[in-house]
PDB file of C-alpha atoms in Angstrom:
ATOM      1  CA  MET A 387     -25.618  26.207  12.681  1.00 37.00           C
ATOM      2  CA  THR A 388     -28.033  25.699  15.542  1.00 41.00           C
ATOM      3  CA  ASN A 389     -25.940  23.178  17.454  1.00 53.00           C
ATOM      4  CA  MET A 390     -22.246  23.854  17.860  1.00 60.00           C
ATOM      5  CA  GLN A 391     -20.320  20.860  16.518  1.00 79.00           C
ATOM      6  CA  ARG A 392     -17.283  19.910  18.556  1.00 88.00           C
ATOM      7  CA  ILE A 393     -13.988  18.806  17.079  1.00 92.00           C
ATOM      8  CA  LEU A 394     -11.102  17.202  18.943  1.00 93.00           C
ATOM      9  CA  VAL A 395      -7.613  17.014  17.395  1.00 94.00           C
ATOM     10  CA  ILE A 396      -4.540  15.120  18.575  1.00 93.00           C
ATOM     11  CA  ASP A 397      -1.240  15.469  16.702  1.00 92.00           C
ATOM     12  CA  ASP A 398       2.314  15.491  18.031  1.00 88.00           C
ATOM     13  CA  GLU A 399       3.035  18.484  15.781  1.00 88.00           C
ATOM     14  CA  SER A 400       1.501  21.485  17.510  1.00 89.00           C
ATOM     15  CA  ASP A 401       1.419  23.535  14.301  1.00 88.00           C
ATOM     16  CA  VAL A 402      -0.866  20.956  12.689  1.00 90.00           C
ATOM     17  CA  GLY A 403      -3.266  21.194  15.612  1.00 88.00           C
ATOM     18  CA  GLU A 404      -3.148  24.977  15.457  1.00 90.00           C
ATOM     19  CA  LEU A 405      -3.915  24.919  11.726  1.00 90.00           C
ATOM     20  CA  VAL A 406      -6.904  22.590  12.170  1.00 90.00           C
ATOM     21  CA  ASN A 407      -8.118  24.674  15.112  1.00 88.00           C
ATOM     22  CA  ALA A 408      -7.929  27.927  13.139  1.00 88.00           C
ATOM     23  CA  VAL A 409      -9.724  26.489  10.113  1.00 87.00           C
ATOM     24  CA  ALA A 410     -12.383  24.748  12.224  1.00 86.00           C
ATOM     25  CA  GLU A 411     -13.173  27.796  14.332  1.00 84.00           C
ATOM     26  CA  GLY A 412     -13.291  29.917  11.177  1.00 81.00           C
ATOM     27  CA  MET A 413     -16.015  27.579   9.917  1.00 81.00           C
ATOM     28  CA  GLY A 414     -18.017  27.931  13.128  1.00 80.00           C
ATOM     29  CA  PHE A 415     -16.891  24.784  14.954  1.00 85.00           C
ATOM     30  CA  GLU A 416     -15.810  24.477  18.550  1.00 89.00           C
ATOM     31  CA  CYS A 417     -12.350  22.893  18.439  1.00 91.00           C
ATOM     32  CA  VAL A 418      -9.780  21.617  20.940  1.00 93.00           C
ATOM     33  CA  ALA A 419      -6.301  20.632  19.701  1.00 93.00           C
ATOM     34  CA  THR A 420      -3.644  18.911  21.774  1.00 92.00           C
ATOM     35  CA  THR A 421      -0.377  16.995  21.465  1.00 91.00           C
ATOM     36  CA  GLU A 422      -0.912  14.884  24.598  1.00 90.00           C
ATOM     37  CA  ALA A 423      -3.035  11.760  25.013  1.00 87.00           C
ATOM     38  CA  GLY A 424      -4.015  12.697  28.582  1.00 87.00           C
ATOM     39  CA  THR A 425      -5.392  16.075  27.535  1.00 90.00           C
ATOM     40  CA  PHE A 426      -7.150  14.428  24.610  1.00 91.00           C
ATOM     41  CA  LEU A 427      -8.932  11.922  26.846  1.00 89.00           C
ATOM     42  CA  GLU A 428      -9.953  14.651  29.283  1.00 89.00           C
ATOM     43  CA  ALA A 429     -11.440  16.717  26.460  1.00 91.00           C
ATOM     44  CA  LEU A 430     -13.267  13.743  24.906  1.00 91.00           C
ATOM     45  CA  THR A 431     -16.984  13.849  25.797  1.00 90.00           C
ATOM     46  CA  PRO A 432     -20.183  12.400  24.305  1.00 87.00           C
ATOM     47  CA  ALA A 433     -20.707  15.839  22.757  1.00 87.00           C
ATOM     48  CA  THR A 434     -17.573  15.438  20.593  1.00 91.00           C
ATOM     49  CA  THR A 435     -18.761  15.033  17.006  1.00 90.00           C
ATOM     50  CA  LEU A 436     -15.500  14.761  15.056  1.00 93.00           C
ATOM     51  CA  ILE A 437     -12.018  13.513  16.005  1.00 94.00           C
ATOM     52  CA  LEU A 438      -8.829  14.029  13.984  1.00 94.00           C
ATOM     53  CA  VAL A 439      -6.145  11.516  14.978  1.00 94.00           C
ATOM     54  CA  ASP A 440      -2.492  11.428  13.931  1.00 92.00           C
ATOM     55  CA  LEU A 441      -1.299   7.826  13.600  1.00 90.00           C
ATOM     56  CA  ILE A 442       2.368   8.463  14.365  1.00 86.00           C
ATOM     57  CA  MET A 443       2.912   9.834  17.876  1.00 85.00           C
ATOM     58  CA  PRO A 444       5.863   9.114  20.178  1.00 78.00           C
ATOM     59  CA  GLU A 445       4.222   7.971  23.423  1.00 76.00           C
ATOM     60  CA  PHE A 446       0.700   6.873  22.561  1.00 80.00           C
ATOM     61  CA  ASP A 447       0.249   6.176  18.852  1.00 86.00           C
ATOM     62  CA  GLY A 448      -2.937   6.476  16.848  1.00 87.00           C
ATOM     63  CA  ILE A 449      -3.634   2.738  16.703  1.00 88.00           C
ATOM     64  CA  GLU A 450      -3.540   2.501  20.505  1.00 88.00           C
ATOM     65  CA  LEU A 451      -5.882   5.477  20.637  1.00 90.00           C
ATOM     66  CA  LEU A 452      -8.291   3.838  18.183  1.00 92.00           C
ATOM     67  CA  ARG A 453      -8.364   0.702  20.346  1.00 90.00           C
ATOM     68  CA  LEU A 454      -9.237   2.833  23.359  1.00 90.00           C
ATOM     69  CA  LEU A 455     -11.950   4.705  21.449  1.00 92.00           C
ATOM     70  CA  GLY A 456     -13.361   1.362  20.351  1.00 90.00           C
ATOM     71  CA  LYS A 457     -13.562   0.146  23.947  1.00 89.00           C
ATOM     72  CA  GLN A 458     -15.378   3.353  24.879  1.00 88.00           C
ATOM     73  CA  GLN A 459     -17.806   2.808  21.966  1.00 88.00           C
ATOM     74  CA  CYS A 460     -17.050   6.290  20.667  1.00 91.00           C
ATOM     75  CA  LYS A 461     -19.725   7.536  18.262  1.00 88.00           C
ATOM     76  CA  ALA A 462     -17.858  10.539  16.856  1.00 90.00           C
ATOM     77  CA  GLY A 463     -16.707  10.566  13.250  1.00 90.00           C
ATOM     78  CA  ILE A 464     -12.954   9.983  12.962  1.00 93.00           C
ATOM     79  CA  VAL A 465     -10.465  11.402  10.457  1.00 92.00           C
ATOM     80  CA  LEU A 466      -7.083   9.656  10.275  1.00 92.00           C
ATOM     81  CA  MET A 467      -4.003  11.802   9.619  1.00 91.00           C
ATOM     82  CA  SER A 468      -0.473  10.685   8.867  1.00 87.00           C
ATOM     83  CA  GLY A 469       2.540  10.940   6.598  1.00 83.00           C
ATOM     84  CA  VAL A 470       2.699   7.166   6.271  1.00 78.00           C
ATOM     85  CA  GLY A 471       1.752   5.450   3.010  1.00 73.00           C
ATOM     86  CA  LYS A 472      -1.877   5.504   1.930  1.00 76.00           C
ATOM     87  CA  ARG A 473      -2.206   1.744   2.347  1.00 77.00           C
ATOM     88  CA  THR A 474      -1.198   2.007   5.981  1.00 81.00           C
ATOM     89  CA  LEU A 475      -3.885   4.652   6.417  1.00 82.00           C
ATOM     90  CA  GLU A 476      -6.398   2.388   4.701  1.00 83.00           C
ATOM     91  CA  SER A 477      -5.326  -0.540   6.893  1.00 83.00           C
ATOM     92  CA  ALA A 478      -5.801   1.606   9.998  1.00 86.00           C
ATOM     93  CA  ALA A 479      -9.239   2.616   8.715  1.00 86.00           C
ATOM     94  CA  GLN A 480     -10.197  -1.043   8.289  1.00 85.00           C
ATOM     95  CA  LEU A 481      -9.004  -1.781  11.816  1.00 86.00           C
ATOM     96  CA  ALA A 482     -11.069   1.115  13.172  1.00 88.00           C
ATOM     97  CA  GLU A 483     -14.177  -0.194  11.444  1.00 84.00           C
ATOM     98  CA  THR A 484     -13.701  -3.637  13.014  1.00 85.00           C
ATOM     99  CA  LEU A 485     -13.628  -1.823  16.362  1.00 87.00           C
ATOM    100  CA  GLY A 486     -17.026  -0.289  15.629  1.00 88.00           C
ATOM    101  CA  LEU A 487     -15.643   3.182  14.876  1.00 90.00           C
ATOM    102  CA  SER A 488     -16.816   5.484  12.089  1.00 89.00           C
ATOM    103  CA  ILE A 489     -14.002   6.628   9.785  1.00 88.00           C
ATOM    104  CA  VAL A 490     -15.219   9.625   7.805  1.00 87.00           C
ATOM    105  CA  GLY A 491     -11.983  10.725   6.140  1.00 86.00           C
ATOM    106  CA  GLN A 492      -8.228  10.459   5.720  1.00 88.00           C
ATOM    107  CA  LEU A 493      -5.685  13.270   5.456  1.00 89.00           C
ATOM    108  CA  GLN A 494      -2.312  12.371   3.964  1.00 86.00           C
ATOM    109  CA  LYS A 495       0.412  14.649   5.320  1.00 86.00           C
ATOM    110  CA  PRO A 496       1.402  17.137   4.175  1.00 83.00           C
ATOM    111  CA  PHE A 497      -2.219  17.866   3.331  1.00 84.00           C
ATOM    112  CA  ARG A 498      -3.486  20.896   1.515  1.00 84.00           C
ATOM    113  CA  LEU A 499      -5.708  23.479   3.173  1.00 84.00           C
ATOM    114  CA  VAL A 500      -8.434  22.725   0.640  1.00 83.00           C
ATOM    115  CA  ASP A 501      -8.409  19.036   1.680  1.00 86.00           C
ATOM    116  CA  LEU A 502      -8.838  19.937   5.346  1.00 88.00           C
ATOM    117  CA  GLU A 503     -11.628  22.350   4.524  1.00 86.00           C
ATOM    118  CA  ALA A 504     -13.369  19.677   2.435  1.00 85.00           C
ATOM    119  CA  VAL A 505     -13.318  17.210   5.341  1.00 85.00           C
ATOM    120  CA  LEU A 506     -14.692  19.777   7.767  1.00 86.00           C
ATOM    121  CA  LYS A 507     -17.273  21.024   5.275  1.00 81.00           C
ATOM    122  CA  ARG A 508     -18.637  17.511   4.808  1.00 78.00           C
ATOM    123  CA  HIS A 509     -18.853  17.160   8.576  1.00 72.00           C
ATOM    124  CA  ALA A 510     -20.717  20.463   8.844  1.00 59.00           C
ATOM    125  CA  GLN A 511     -23.621  19.095   6.801  1.00 47.00           C
ATOM    126  CA  PRO A 512     -26.310  17.136   8.669  1.00 41.00           C
ATOM    127  CA  VAL A 513     -26.145  13.405   8.041  1.00 36.00           C
ATOM    128  CA  THR A 514     -29.680  13.442   6.671  1.00 35.00           C
ATOM    129  CA  LEU A 515     -28.485  15.670   3.847  1.00 31.00           C
ATOM    130  CA  GLN A 516     -25.548  13.417   2.952  1.00 37.00           C
ATOM    131  CA  PRO A 517     -26.758  11.124   0.153  1.00 39.00           C
ATOM    132  CA  VAL A 518     -23.442   9.292   0.251  1.00 39.00           C
ATOM    133  CA  MET A 519     -24.550   7.807   3.571  1.00 37.00           C
ATOM    134  CA  ASN A 520     -27.593   6.140   2.000  1.00 43.00           C
ATOM    135  CA  GLU A 521     -26.341   3.510  -0.441  1.00 46.00           C
ATOM    136  CA  LEU A 522     -29.875   2.658  -1.604  1.00 42.00           C
ATOM    137  CA  GLN A 523     -30.449   6.165  -2.982  1.00 46.00           C
ATOM    138  CA  ILE A 524     -27.360   6.160  -5.185  1.00 64.00           C
ATOM    139  CA  ASN A 525     -27.226   4.939  -8.767  1.00 83.00           C
ATOM    140  CA  TRP A 526     -23.505   4.309  -8.684  1.00 85.00           C
ATOM    141  CA  ASN A 527     -23.243   3.259 -12.326  1.00 88.00           C
ATOM    142  CA  GLU A 528     -24.946   6.457 -13.492  1.00 90.00           C
ATOM    143  CA  GLU A 529     -22.981   8.726 -11.144  1.00 91.00           C
ATOM    144  CA  LEU A 530     -19.596   7.192 -11.945  1.00 93.00           C
ATOM    145  CA  THR A 531     -20.266   7.207 -15.684  1.00 93.00           C
ATOM    146  CA  ARG A 532     -21.092  10.912 -15.429  1.00 93.00           C
ATOM    147  CA  ALA A 533     -17.957  11.483 -13.352  1.00 93.00           C
ATOM    148  CA  VAL A 534     -15.795   9.920 -16.076  1.00 94.00           C
ATOM    149  CA  VAL A 535     -17.501  11.844 -18.889  1.00 94.00           C
ATOM    150  CA  LYS A 536     -17.202  15.164 -17.024  1.00 93.00           C
ATOM    151  CA  ASP A 537     -13.748  14.314 -15.642  1.00 92.00           C
ATOM    152  CA  GLU A 538     -14.643  15.016 -12.015  1.00 93.00           C
ATOM    153  CA  PHE A 539     -11.475  13.320 -10.757  1.00 94.00           C
ATOM    154  CA  VAL A 540      -8.451  15.122  -9.340  1.00 92.00           C
ATOM    155  CA  LEU A 541      -4.978  13.975  -8.393  1.00 92.00           C
ATOM    156  CA  HIS A 542      -3.224  14.534  -5.090  1.00 89.00           C
ATOM    157  CA  TYR A 543       0.480  13.803  -4.918  1.00 87.00           C
ATOM    158  CA  GLN A 544       2.230  11.959  -2.102  1.00 84.00           C
ATOM    159  CA  PRO A 545       5.973  12.697  -1.925  1.00 85.00           C
ATOM    160  CA  GLN A 546       8.421   9.790  -1.878  1.00 84.00           C
ATOM    161  CA  VAL A 547      11.452  10.697   0.205  1.00 80.00           C
ATOM    162  CA  ASP A 548      14.945   9.190   0.158  1.00 79.00           C
ATOM    163  CA  ILE A 549      15.480   8.246   3.819  1.00 79.00           C
ATOM    164  CA  LYS A 550      19.260   8.717   3.611  1.00 81.00           C
ATOM    165  CA  THR A 551      19.267  12.201   2.102  1.00 82.00           C
ATOM    166  CA  GLY A 552      15.807  13.529   2.958  1.00 78.00           C
ATOM    167  CA  ARG A 553      15.326  14.516  -0.687  1.00 82.00           C
ATOM    168  CA  VAL A 554      12.025  14.097  -2.479  1.00 83.00           C
ATOM    169  CA  VAL A 555      12.855  11.670  -5.275  1.00 88.00           C
ATOM    170  CA  GLY A 556       9.381  10.878  -6.487  1.00 90.00           C
ATOM    171  CA  VAL A 557       5.663  11.481  -6.177  1.00 91.00           C
ATOM    172  CA  GLU A 558       2.759   9.053  -6.233  1.00 90.00           C
ATOM    173  CA  ALA A 559      -0.422  10.181  -7.970  1.00 92.00           C
ATOM    174  CA  LEU A 560      -3.484   9.499  -5.798  1.00 89.00           C
ATOM    175  CA  VAL A 561      -6.907   9.858  -7.392  1.00 91.00           C
ATOM    176  CA  ARG A 562      -9.843  11.523  -5.657  1.00 91.00           C
ATOM    177  CA  TRP A 563     -13.394  12.117  -6.879  1.00 91.00           C
ATOM    178  CA  GLN A 564     -14.389  15.787  -6.629  1.00 89.00           C
ATOM    179  CA  HIS A 565     -18.129  15.171  -6.419  1.00 87.00           C
ATOM    180  CA  PRO A 566     -20.213  18.255  -7.329  1.00 86.00           C
ATOM    181  CA  THR A 567     -22.398  18.000  -4.194  1.00 83.00           C
ATOM    182  CA  ARG A 568     -20.678  15.606  -1.791  1.00 78.00           C
ATOM    183  CA  GLY A 569     -17.216  17.102  -1.948  1.00 80.00           C
ATOM    184  CA  LEU A 570     -14.026  15.062  -1.993  1.00 80.00           C
ATOM    185  CA  VAL A 571     -14.620  11.289  -2.160  1.00 84.00           C
ATOM    186  CA  PHE A 572     -11.772   8.875  -1.387  1.00 82.00           C
ATOM    187  CA  PRO A 573     -10.954   5.942  -3.695  1.00 84.00           C
ATOM    188  CA  ASP A 574     -12.044   3.202  -1.295  1.00 78.00           C
ATOM    189  CA  SER A 575     -15.612   4.418  -1.943  1.00 81.00           C
ATOM    190  CA  PHE A 576     -15.518   4.177  -5.745  1.00 88.00           C
ATOM    191  CA  ILE A 577     -12.608   2.118  -7.152  1.00 87.00           C
ATOM    192  CA  GLY A 578     -14.265  -1.243  -6.499  1.00 84.00           C
ATOM    193  CA  ARG A 579     -17.505  -0.040  -8.066  1.00 88.00           C
ATOM    194  CA  MET A 580     -15.684   1.280 -11.148  1.00 91.00           C
ATOM    195  CA  GLU A 581     -14.112  -2.144 -11.570  1.00 86.00           C
ATOM    196  CA  GLU A 582     -17.545  -3.726 -11.176  1.00 87.00           C
ATOM    197  CA  PHE A 583     -19.149  -1.456 -13.796  1.00 90.00           C
ATOM    198  CA  GLY A 584     -16.285  -1.725 -16.284  1.00 91.00           C
ATOM    199  CA  LEU A 585     -15.241   1.925 -15.900  1.00 93.00           C
ATOM    200  CA  ILE A 586     -11.804   1.344 -14.399  1.00 92.00           C
ATOM    201  CA  ASP A 587      -9.958   1.577 -17.736  1.00 92.00           C
ATOM    202  CA  GLU A 588     -11.353   5.044 -18.418  1.00 94.00           C
ATOM    203  CA  LEU A 589     -10.349   6.184 -14.932  1.00 95.00           C
ATOM    204  CA  GLY A 590      -6.900   4.634 -15.292  1.00 93.00           C
ATOM    205  CA  TRP A 591      -6.156   6.535 -18.470  1.00 95.00           C
ATOM    206  CA  LEU A 592      -7.484   9.787 -16.989  1.00 95.00           C
ATOM    207  CA  VAL A 593      -5.006   9.353 -14.116  1.00 95.00           C
ATOM    208  CA  VAL A 594      -2.117   8.431 -16.427  1.00 96.00           C
ATOM    209  CA  LYS A 595      -2.672  11.404 -18.749  1.00 96.00           C
ATOM    210  CA  ARG A 596      -3.071  13.917 -15.954  1.00 95.00           C
ATOM    211  CA  GLY A 597      -0.180  12.581 -13.887  1.00 95.00           C
ATOM    212  CA  MET A 598       2.204  12.708 -16.833  1.00 96.00           C
ATOM    213  CA  SER A 599       1.093  16.234 -17.717  1.00 95.00           C
ATOM    214  CA  GLU A 600       1.365  17.534 -14.126  1.00 93.00           C
ATOM    215  CA  VAL A 601       4.583  15.934 -12.843  1.00 93.00           C
ATOM    216  CA  GLU A 602       6.701  18.687 -14.367  1.00 91.00           C
ATOM    217  CA  GLN A 603       5.366  21.125 -11.748  1.00 90.00           C
ATOM    218  CA  PHE A 604       7.454  19.269  -9.147  1.00 88.00           C
ATOM    219  CA  ALA A 605      10.734  19.723 -11.024  1.00 87.00           C
ATOM    220  CA  ASN A 606      13.722  20.849  -8.947  1.00 83.00           C
ATOM    221  CA  ASP A 607      15.761  23.997  -9.524  1.00 80.00           C
ATOM    222  CA  ASP A 608      17.660  22.221 -12.294  1.00 81.00           C
ATOM    223  CA  GLY A 609      14.433  21.454 -14.107  1.00 82.00           C
ATOM    224  CA  VAL A 610      14.567  17.729 -13.311  1.00 86.00           C
ATOM    225  CA  ALA A 611      11.151  16.231 -12.550  1.00 89.00           C
ATOM    226  CA  PRO A 612      10.854  13.505  -9.891  1.00 92.00           C
ATOM    227  CA  MET A 613       9.875   9.894 -10.462  1.00 94.00           C
ATOM    228  CA  LEU A 614       6.140   9.432 -10.940  1.00 95.00           C
ATOM    229  CA  SER A 615       4.236   6.425  -9.585  1.00 94.00           C
ATOM    230  CA  LEU A 616       0.851   5.640 -11.102  1.00 94.00           C
ATOM    231  CA  ASN A 617      -1.601   3.117  -9.656  1.00 91.00           C
ATOM    232  CA  GLU A 618      -3.293   0.711 -12.043  1.00 90.00           C
ATOM    233  CA  SER A 619      -6.006  -1.818 -11.353  1.00 86.00           C
ATOM    234  CA  VAL A 620      -5.205  -5.398 -12.365  1.00 83.00           C
ATOM    235  CA  TYR A 621      -8.451  -5.266 -14.306  1.00 83.00           C
ATOM    236  CA  SER A 622      -6.762  -2.814 -16.693  1.00 83.00           C
ATOM    237  CA  LEU A 623      -3.996  -5.273 -17.537  1.00 83.00           C
ATOM    238  CA  HIS A 624      -5.906  -7.155 -20.228  1.00 84.00           C
ATOM    239  CA  ASP A 625      -5.225  -4.948 -23.259  1.00 87.00           C
ATOM    240  CA  LEU A 626      -1.976  -6.095 -24.889  1.00 90.00           C
ATOM    241  CA  LYS A 627      -1.595  -2.612 -26.392  1.00 93.00           C
ATOM    242  CA  PHE A 628      -1.349  -1.090 -22.899  1.00 94.00           C
ATOM    243  CA  PRO A 629       2.495  -0.783 -22.897  1.00 95.00           C
ATOM    244  CA  ASP A 630       2.551   0.942 -26.293  1.00 95.00           C
ATOM    245  CA  LYS A 631      -0.211   3.389 -25.336  1.00 96.00           C
ATOM    246  CA  PHE A 632       1.440   4.086 -21.975  1.00 96.00           C
ATOM    247  CA  VAL A 633       4.886   4.834 -23.406  1.00 96.00           C
ATOM    248  CA  ALA A 634       3.400   6.877 -26.264  1.00 97.00           C
ATOM    249  CA  LEU A 635       1.692   9.127 -23.694  1.00 96.00           C
ATOM    250  CA  ALA A 636       4.963   9.434 -21.778  1.00 96.00           C
ATOM    251  CA  GLU A 637       6.801  10.531 -24.917  1.00 96.00           C
ATOM    252  CA  LYS A 638       4.015  12.981 -25.785  1.00 96.00           C
ATOM    253  CA  ASN A 639       4.400  14.612 -22.351  1.00 95.00           C
ATOM    254  CA  GLY A 640       8.188  14.557 -22.395  1.00 95.00           C
ATOM    255  CA  VAL A 641       8.445  12.077 -19.507  1.00 96.00           C
ATOM    256  CA  PRO A 642      11.227   9.459 -19.801  1.00 96.00           C
ATOM    257  CA  PRO A 643       9.720   5.955 -19.354  1.00 96.00           C
ATOM    258  CA  GLY A 644      12.489   5.236 -16.844  1.00 96.00           C
ATOM    259  CA  ASN A 645      11.017   7.934 -14.591  1.00 96.00           C
ATOM    260  CA  LEU A 646       7.702   6.104 -14.349  1.00 97.00           C
ATOM    261  CA  THR A 647       6.529   3.347 -12.018  1.00 95.00           C
ATOM    262  CA  VAL A 648       3.336   1.410 -12.582  1.00 94.00           C
ATOM    263  CA  GLU A 649       2.030   0.161  -9.250  1.00 90.00           C
ATOM    264  CA  ILE A 650      -0.539  -2.608  -9.325  1.00 84.00           C
ATOM    265  CA  THR A 651      -2.502  -3.301  -6.159  1.00 65.00           C
ATOM    266  CA  GLU A 652      -4.273  -6.490  -5.089  1.00 56.00           C
ATOM    267  CA  SER A 653      -1.975  -8.844  -7.021  1.00 50.00           C
ATOM    268  CA  GLY A 654      -3.986 -11.797  -5.703  1.00 49.00           C
ATOM    269  CA  LEU A 655      -6.792 -10.828  -8.100  1.00 53.00           C
ATOM    270  CA  ILE A 656      -4.707 -11.378 -11.231  1.00 61.00           C
ATOM    271  CA  LYS A 657      -6.628 -13.942 -13.285  1.00 63.00           C
ATOM    272  CA  GLU A 658      -5.466 -13.652 -16.884  1.00 67.00           C
ATOM    273  CA  LEU A 659      -1.892 -14.374 -15.904  1.00 74.00           C
ATOM    274  CA  SER A 660      -0.487 -14.783 -19.425  1.00 78.00           C
ATOM    275  CA  ASN A 661      -1.827 -11.397 -20.577  1.00 82.00           C
ATOM    276  CA  THR A 662      -0.691  -9.739 -17.360  1.00 83.00           C
ATOM    277  CA  LEU A 663       2.846 -11.132 -17.626  1.00 85.00           C
ATOM    278  CA  ASP A 664       2.963 -10.136 -21.296  1.00 89.00           C
ATOM    279  CA  ILE A 665       2.035  -6.543 -20.440  1.00 90.00           C
ATOM    280  CA  LEU A 666       4.319  -6.254 -17.407  1.00 89.00           C
ATOM    281  CA  THR A 667       7.296  -7.739 -19.249  1.00 91.00           C
ATOM    282  CA  ARG A 668       6.874  -5.356 -22.175  1.00 93.00           C
ATOM    283  CA  LEU A 669       6.602  -2.396 -19.779  1.00 94.00           C
ATOM    284  CA  ARG A 670       9.915  -3.417 -18.221  1.00 93.00           C
ATOM    285  CA  MET A 671      11.456  -3.795 -21.672  1.00 95.00           C
ATOM    286  CA  LYS A 672      10.415  -0.195 -22.277  1.00 95.00           C
ATOM    287  CA  GLN A 673      12.236   0.822 -19.043  1.00 95.00           C
ATOM    288  CA  VAL A 674       9.052   1.426 -17.013  1.00 95.00           C
ATOM    289  CA  LYS A 675       9.472   0.335 -13.386  1.00 95.00           C
ATOM    290  CA  LEU A 676       6.939  -1.951 -11.713  1.00 91.00           C
ATOM    291  CA  SER A 677       5.657  -2.443  -8.208  1.00 87.00           C
ATOM    292  CA  ILE A 678       3.136  -5.185  -7.560  1.00 74.00           C
ATOM    293  CA  ASP A 679       1.849  -4.611  -4.073  1.00 59.00           C
ATOM    294  CA  ASP A 680      -0.331  -6.895  -1.978  1.00 48.00           C
ATOM    295  CA  PHE A 681      -0.467  -4.981   1.287  1.00 41.00           C
ATOM    296  CA  GLY A 682      -3.011  -7.330   2.821  1.00 38.00           C
ATOM    297  CA  THR A 683      -0.377 -10.063   3.079  1.00 35.00           C
ATOM    298  CA  GLY A 684       2.480  -7.769   4.044  1.00 35.00           C
ATOM    299  CA  TYR A 685       4.487  -8.621   0.956  1.00 35.00           C
ATOM    300  CA  SER A 686       5.146  -6.996  -2.376  1.00 36.00           C
ATOM    301  CA  MET A 687       6.916  -8.079  -5.521  1.00 37.00           C
ATOM    302  CA  ARG A 688       9.088  -5.414  -7.054  1.00 39.00           C
ATOM    303  CA  ARG A 689      10.713  -5.709 -10.441  1.00 37.00           C
ATOM    304  CA  ASP A 690      13.295  -3.187 -11.544  1.00 39.00           C
ATOM    305  CA  SER A 691      16.517  -3.107 -13.479  1.00 32.00           C
ATOM    306  CA  ALA A 692      18.460  -4.593 -10.568  1.00 30.00           C
ATOM    307  CA  CYS A 693      16.288  -7.276  -9.034  1.00 28.00           C
ATOM    308  CA  ILE A 694      13.226  -9.454  -9.195  1.00 26.00           C
ATOM    309  CA  GLY A 695      12.138 -10.768  -5.837  1.00 27.00           C
ATOM    310  CA  ILE A 696       9.792 -10.855  -2.896  1.00 25.00           C
ATOM    311  CA  ALA A 697      10.422  -8.968   0.312  1.00 27.00           C
ATOM    312  CA  SER A 698       8.585  -7.101   3.022  1.00 26.00           C
ATOM    313  CA  ARG A 699       7.170  -3.785   1.849  1.00 28.00           C
ATOM    314  CA  SER A 700       9.372  -1.828   4.249  1.00 27.00           C
ATOM    315  CA  GLN A 701      12.423  -3.285   2.529  1.00 27.00           C
ATOM    316  CA  CYS A 702      11.164  -2.743  -0.998  1.00 31.00           C
ATOM    317  CA  VAL A 703      10.016   0.868  -0.946  1.00 31.00           C
ATOM    318  CA  ARG A 704      12.858   3.191  -1.797  1.00 28.00           C
TER     319      ARG A 704
END
């Protein structure tokens, strides 16, 4: 690498900063990690090429820091890190983009070493060699069709923790595209296009099958697997056989339907309401839990065995 690329990390957990620093320097980067906003701002220079920002910090949180970076017209690529829900990360990314910042990745805590390495590896490649940056050179339909056929998608699992006990009670399956040349691609770059090209059903079933087959690895010492949440696009809720196929796969993998939650995002896009209600009602009759989330409005509708209602997301997530 002819020009040393400079990375700046701020996280209130010093061990996270130390981990990023060790990995970055091992890959040939110059890296500064800190837990304090003052030190961060002192170390920030026009030569900084990549910034890793933790959203949750006690004195000066990540959103405040993004606002400040926006005012300074920071040109460095930014990676958001946090243990908050993925939609909060995505919302923060959208905010950053409105501020003129360049979000190049997201790391959901606790992240795996391979995920961190993938983010840094992508950054190590010159922009001119990154075809993902040039939309006009990509045949998305062809690439995504190939990705489905070759099953280039992987699942990462976000733990769901009971606030009262601190126990992990469930995991949410989050899909990523392991592109053969561009590395790990996040869903905000391909989900919309898969819906557009009519490929979202194939992806949905890939996620369902893999999630159901892998959840057993998270079983506790008594052999009890946690709840599994699976995201489905509303565009997949048109096949009236969906509930039967879904439960049949659960039974094939030895997963009780009551241990499964189907989470549908962007509820405002539901058009074929009668089909959607038919499918959701039959899923509930088969004991599958539902979460219909519309994060953009700050509300979600959650239907389970105890209640049907509308409340703020912070009240609904358990």
